[in-house]
PDB file of C-alpha atoms in Angstrom:
ATOM      1  CA  MET A   1       0.000   0.000   0.000  1.00  0.00           C
ATOM      2  CA  ARG A   2       2.909   2.316   0.771  1.00  0.00           C
ATOM      3  CA  TYR A   3       4.217   2.019  -2.784  1.00  0.00           C
ATOM      4  CA  ARG A   4       0.833   2.833  -4.256  1.00  0.00           C
ATOM      5  CA  LEU A   5       0.585   5.909  -2.077  1.00  0.00           C
ATOM      6  CA  THR A   6       4.102   7.000  -3.061  1.00  0.00           C
ATOM      7  CA  PHE A   7       3.299   6.457  -6.720  1.00  0.00           C
ATOM      8  CA  ALA A   8       0.050   8.423  -6.453  1.00  0.00           C
ATOM      9  CA  ALA A   9       1.843  11.276  -4.674  1.00  0.00           C
ATOM     10  CA  GLY A  10       4.542  11.341  -7.360  1.00  0.00           C
ATOM     11  CA  LEU A  11       1.907  11.335 -10.057  1.00  0.00           C
ATOM     12  CA  ALA A  12       0.091  14.235  -8.417  1.00  0.00           C
ATOM     13  CA  VAL A  13       3.277  16.270  -7.999  1.00  0.00           C
ATOM     14  CA  GLY A  14       4.243  15.619 -11.610  1.00  0.00           C
ATOM     15  CA  TYR A  15       0.833  16.688 -12.806  1.00  0.00           C
ATOM     16  CA  VAL A  16       0.884  19.915 -10.818  1.00  0.00           C
ATOM     17  CA  LEU A  17       4.418  20.824 -11.895  1.00  0.00           C
ATOM     18  CA  GLY A  18       3.654  19.918 -15.486  1.00  0.00           C
ATOM     19  CA  SER A  19       0.505  21.954 -15.613  1.00  0.00           C
ATOM     20  CA  LYS A  20       2.271  24.993 -14.144  1.00  0.00           C
ATOM     21  CA  ALA A  21       5.141  24.720 -16.612  1.00  0.00           C
ATOM     22  CA  GLY A  22       2.793  24.711 -19.578  1.00  0.00           C
ATOM     23  CA  ARG A  23       3.066  23.643 -23.183  1.00  0.00           C
ATOM     24  CA  GLU A  24       6.147  25.710 -23.984  1.00  0.00           C
ATOM     25  CA  ARG A  25       8.248  23.985 -21.339  1.00  0.00           C
ATOM     26  CA  TYR A  26       6.923  20.627 -22.498  1.00  0.00           C
ATOM     27  CA  GLU A  27       8.111  21.377 -26.028  1.00  0.00           C
ATOM     28  CA  GLN A  28      11.529  22.386 -24.697  1.00  0.00           C
ATOM     29  CA  LEU A  29      11.852  19.138 -22.749  1.00  0.00           C
ATOM     30  CA  ALA A  30      10.700  17.105 -25.753  1.00  0.00           C
ATOM     31  CA  ALA A  31      13.303  18.785 -27.984  1.00  0.00           C
ATOM     32  CA  VAL A  32      16.096  18.088 -25.488  1.00  0.00           C
ATOM     33  CA  THR A  33      14.968  14.472 -25.171  1.00  0.00           C
ATOM     34  CA  ARG A  34      14.961  14.024 -28.954  1.00  0.00           C
ATOM     35  CA  ARG A  35      18.417  15.559 -29.216  1.00  0.00           C
ATOM     36  CA  ILE A  36      19.765  13.221 -26.547  1.00  0.00           C
ATOM     37  CA  ALA A  37      18.141  10.185 -28.164  1.00  0.00           C
ATOM     38  CA  GLU A  38      19.683  11.056 -31.534  1.00  0.00           C
ATOM     39  CA  ASN A  39      23.180  11.351 -30.064  1.00  0.00           C
ATOM     40  CA  PRO A  40      25.418   8.615 -31.559  1.00  0.00           C
ATOM     41  CA  ALA A  41      26.987   7.803 -28.186  1.00  0.00           C
ATOM     42  CA  VAL A  42      23.569   7.258 -26.618  1.00  0.00           C
ATOM     43  CA  ARG A  43      22.430   5.136 -29.552  1.00  0.00           C
ATOM     44  CA  ASN A  44      25.589   2.991 -29.356  1.00  0.00           C
ATOM     45  CA  ALA A  45      25.101   2.512 -25.614  1.00  0.00           C
ATOM     46  CA  GLY A  46      21.504   1.473 -26.203  1.00  0.00           C
ATOM     47  CA  GLU A  47      22.466  -0.997 -28.912  1.00  0.00           C
ATOM     48  CA  ALA A  48      25.194  -2.438 -26.679  1.00  0.00           C
ATOM     49  CA  ALA A  49      22.664  -2.871 -23.864  1.00  0.00           C
ATOM     50  CA  VAL A  50      20.255  -4.651 -26.206  1.00  0.00           C
ATOM     51  CA  GLN A  51      23.002  -6.977 -27.427  1.00  0.00           C
ATOM     52  CA  THR A  52      24.090  -7.752 -23.862  1.00  0.00           C
ATOM     53  CA  GLY A  53      20.484  -8.494 -22.934  1.00  0.00           C
ATOM     54  CA  ARG A  54      20.083 -10.848 -25.877  1.00  0.00           C
ATOM     55  CA  GLU A  55      23.259 -12.702 -24.969  1.00  0.00           C
ATOM     56  CA  ALA A  56      22.145 -13.028 -21.339  1.00  0.00           C
ATOM     57  CA  ALA A  57      18.728 -14.280 -22.451  1.00  0.00           C
ATOM     58  CA  ALA A  58      20.334 -16.868 -24.732  1.00  0.00           C
ATOM     59  CA  LYS A  59      22.492 -18.130 -21.867  1.00  0.00           C
ATOM     60  CA  ALA A  60      19.455 -18.277 -19.582  1.00  0.00           C
ATOM     61  CA  VAL A  61      17.441 -20.207 -22.158  1.00  0.00           C
ATOM     62  CA  ASP A  62      20.261 -22.702 -22.583  1.00  0.00           C
ATOM     63  CA  ALA A  63      20.730 -23.083 -18.815  1.00  0.00           C
ATOM     64  CA  VAL A  64      17.030 -23.659 -18.193  1.00  0.00           C
ATOM     65  CA  GLY A  65      16.753 -25.949 -21.198  1.00  0.00           C
ATOM     66  CA  GLU A  66      19.650 -28.083 -20.028  1.00  0.00           C
ATOM     67  CA  ARG A  67      18.188 -28.393 -16.540  1.00  0.00           C
ATOM     68  CA  THR A  68      14.734 -29.295 -17.781  1.00  0.00           C
ATOM     69  CA  GLY A  69      15.939 -31.363 -20.713  1.00  0.00           C
ATOM     70  CA  TYR A  70      13.959 -29.065 -22.978  1.00  0.00           C
ATOM     71  CA  ARG A  71      10.796 -30.760 -21.692  1.00  0.00           C
ATOM     72  CA  LEU A  72       8.125 -28.226 -22.345  1.00  0.00           C
ATOM     73  CA  PRO A  73       4.577 -28.867 -23.398  1.00  0.00           C
ATOM     74  CA  PRO A  74       4.196 -28.432 -27.165  1.00  0.00           C
ATOM     75  CA  SER A  75       1.760 -25.571 -26.624  1.00  0.00           C
ATOM     76  CA  VAL A  76       4.452 -23.653 -24.718  1.00  0.00           C
ATOM     77  CA  SER A  77       7.494 -24.564 -26.787  1.00  0.00           C
ATOM     78  CA  ALA A  78       5.747 -23.553 -30.001  1.00  0.00           C
ATOM     79  CA  ARG A  79       5.410 -19.994 -28.660  1.00  0.00           C
ATOM     80  CA  ILE A  80       8.931 -19.585 -27.292  1.00  0.00           C
ATOM     81  CA  ARG A  81      11.538 -18.372 -29.731  1.00  0.00           C
ATOM     82  CA  TYR A  82      15.206 -18.900 -29.079  1.00  0.00           C
ATOM     83  CA  PRO A  83      16.719 -15.399 -28.936  1.00  0.00           C
ATOM     84  CA  GLY A  84      19.974 -16.363 -30.602  1.00  0.00           C
ATOM     85  CA  GLY A  85      18.789 -17.782 -33.871  1.00  0.00           C
ATOM     86  CA  ALA A  86      16.723 -17.232 -36.967  1.00  0.00           C
ATOM     87  CA  GLY A  87      13.362 -18.202 -35.547  1.00  0.00           C
ATOM     88  CA  ASP A  88      14.507 -21.468 -33.963  1.00  0.00           C
ATOM     89  CA  THR A  89      12.246 -22.665 -31.202  1.00  0.00           C
ATOM     90  CA  LEU A  90      13.575 -24.423 -28.133  1.00  0.00           C
ATOM     91  CA  ASP A  91      12.432 -27.755 -29.518  1.00  0.00           C
ATOM     92  CA  GLU A  92      14.337 -27.166 -32.749  1.00  0.00           C
ATOM     93  CA  ARG A  93      17.504 -26.342 -30.798  1.00  0.00           C
ATOM     94  CA  SER A  94      17.229 -29.469 -28.668  1.00  0.00           C
ATOM     95  CA  GLY A  95      16.585 -31.708 -31.637  1.00  0.00           C
ATOM     96  CA  ARG A  96      13.092 -32.628 -30.511  1.00  0.00           C
ATOM     97  CA  ALA A  97      10.249 -32.507 -32.941  1.00  0.00           C
ATOM     98  CA  GLY A  98       8.027 -29.612 -31.954  1.00  0.00           C
TER      99      GLY A  98
END
């Protein structure tokens, strides 16, 4: 309950400050945000984070698959895509018919 109250208070404060600042300040903040997002260093950092996440997910999928022997119900394994390959499902990676 405490977290909900904190969130609601933050939302209320943000609304009040935003409404006092007005549209002009909003446009200024949006322009700064766009400029930051278009910065090559920021884009490279974002792409590196995505790549690191994909590699970690691939390792996690392999670790879980090895522990479970890739035993998933067909209805589940048909929906899970292996993050490291061209559309391979877990069953395809393990050699099982899916």
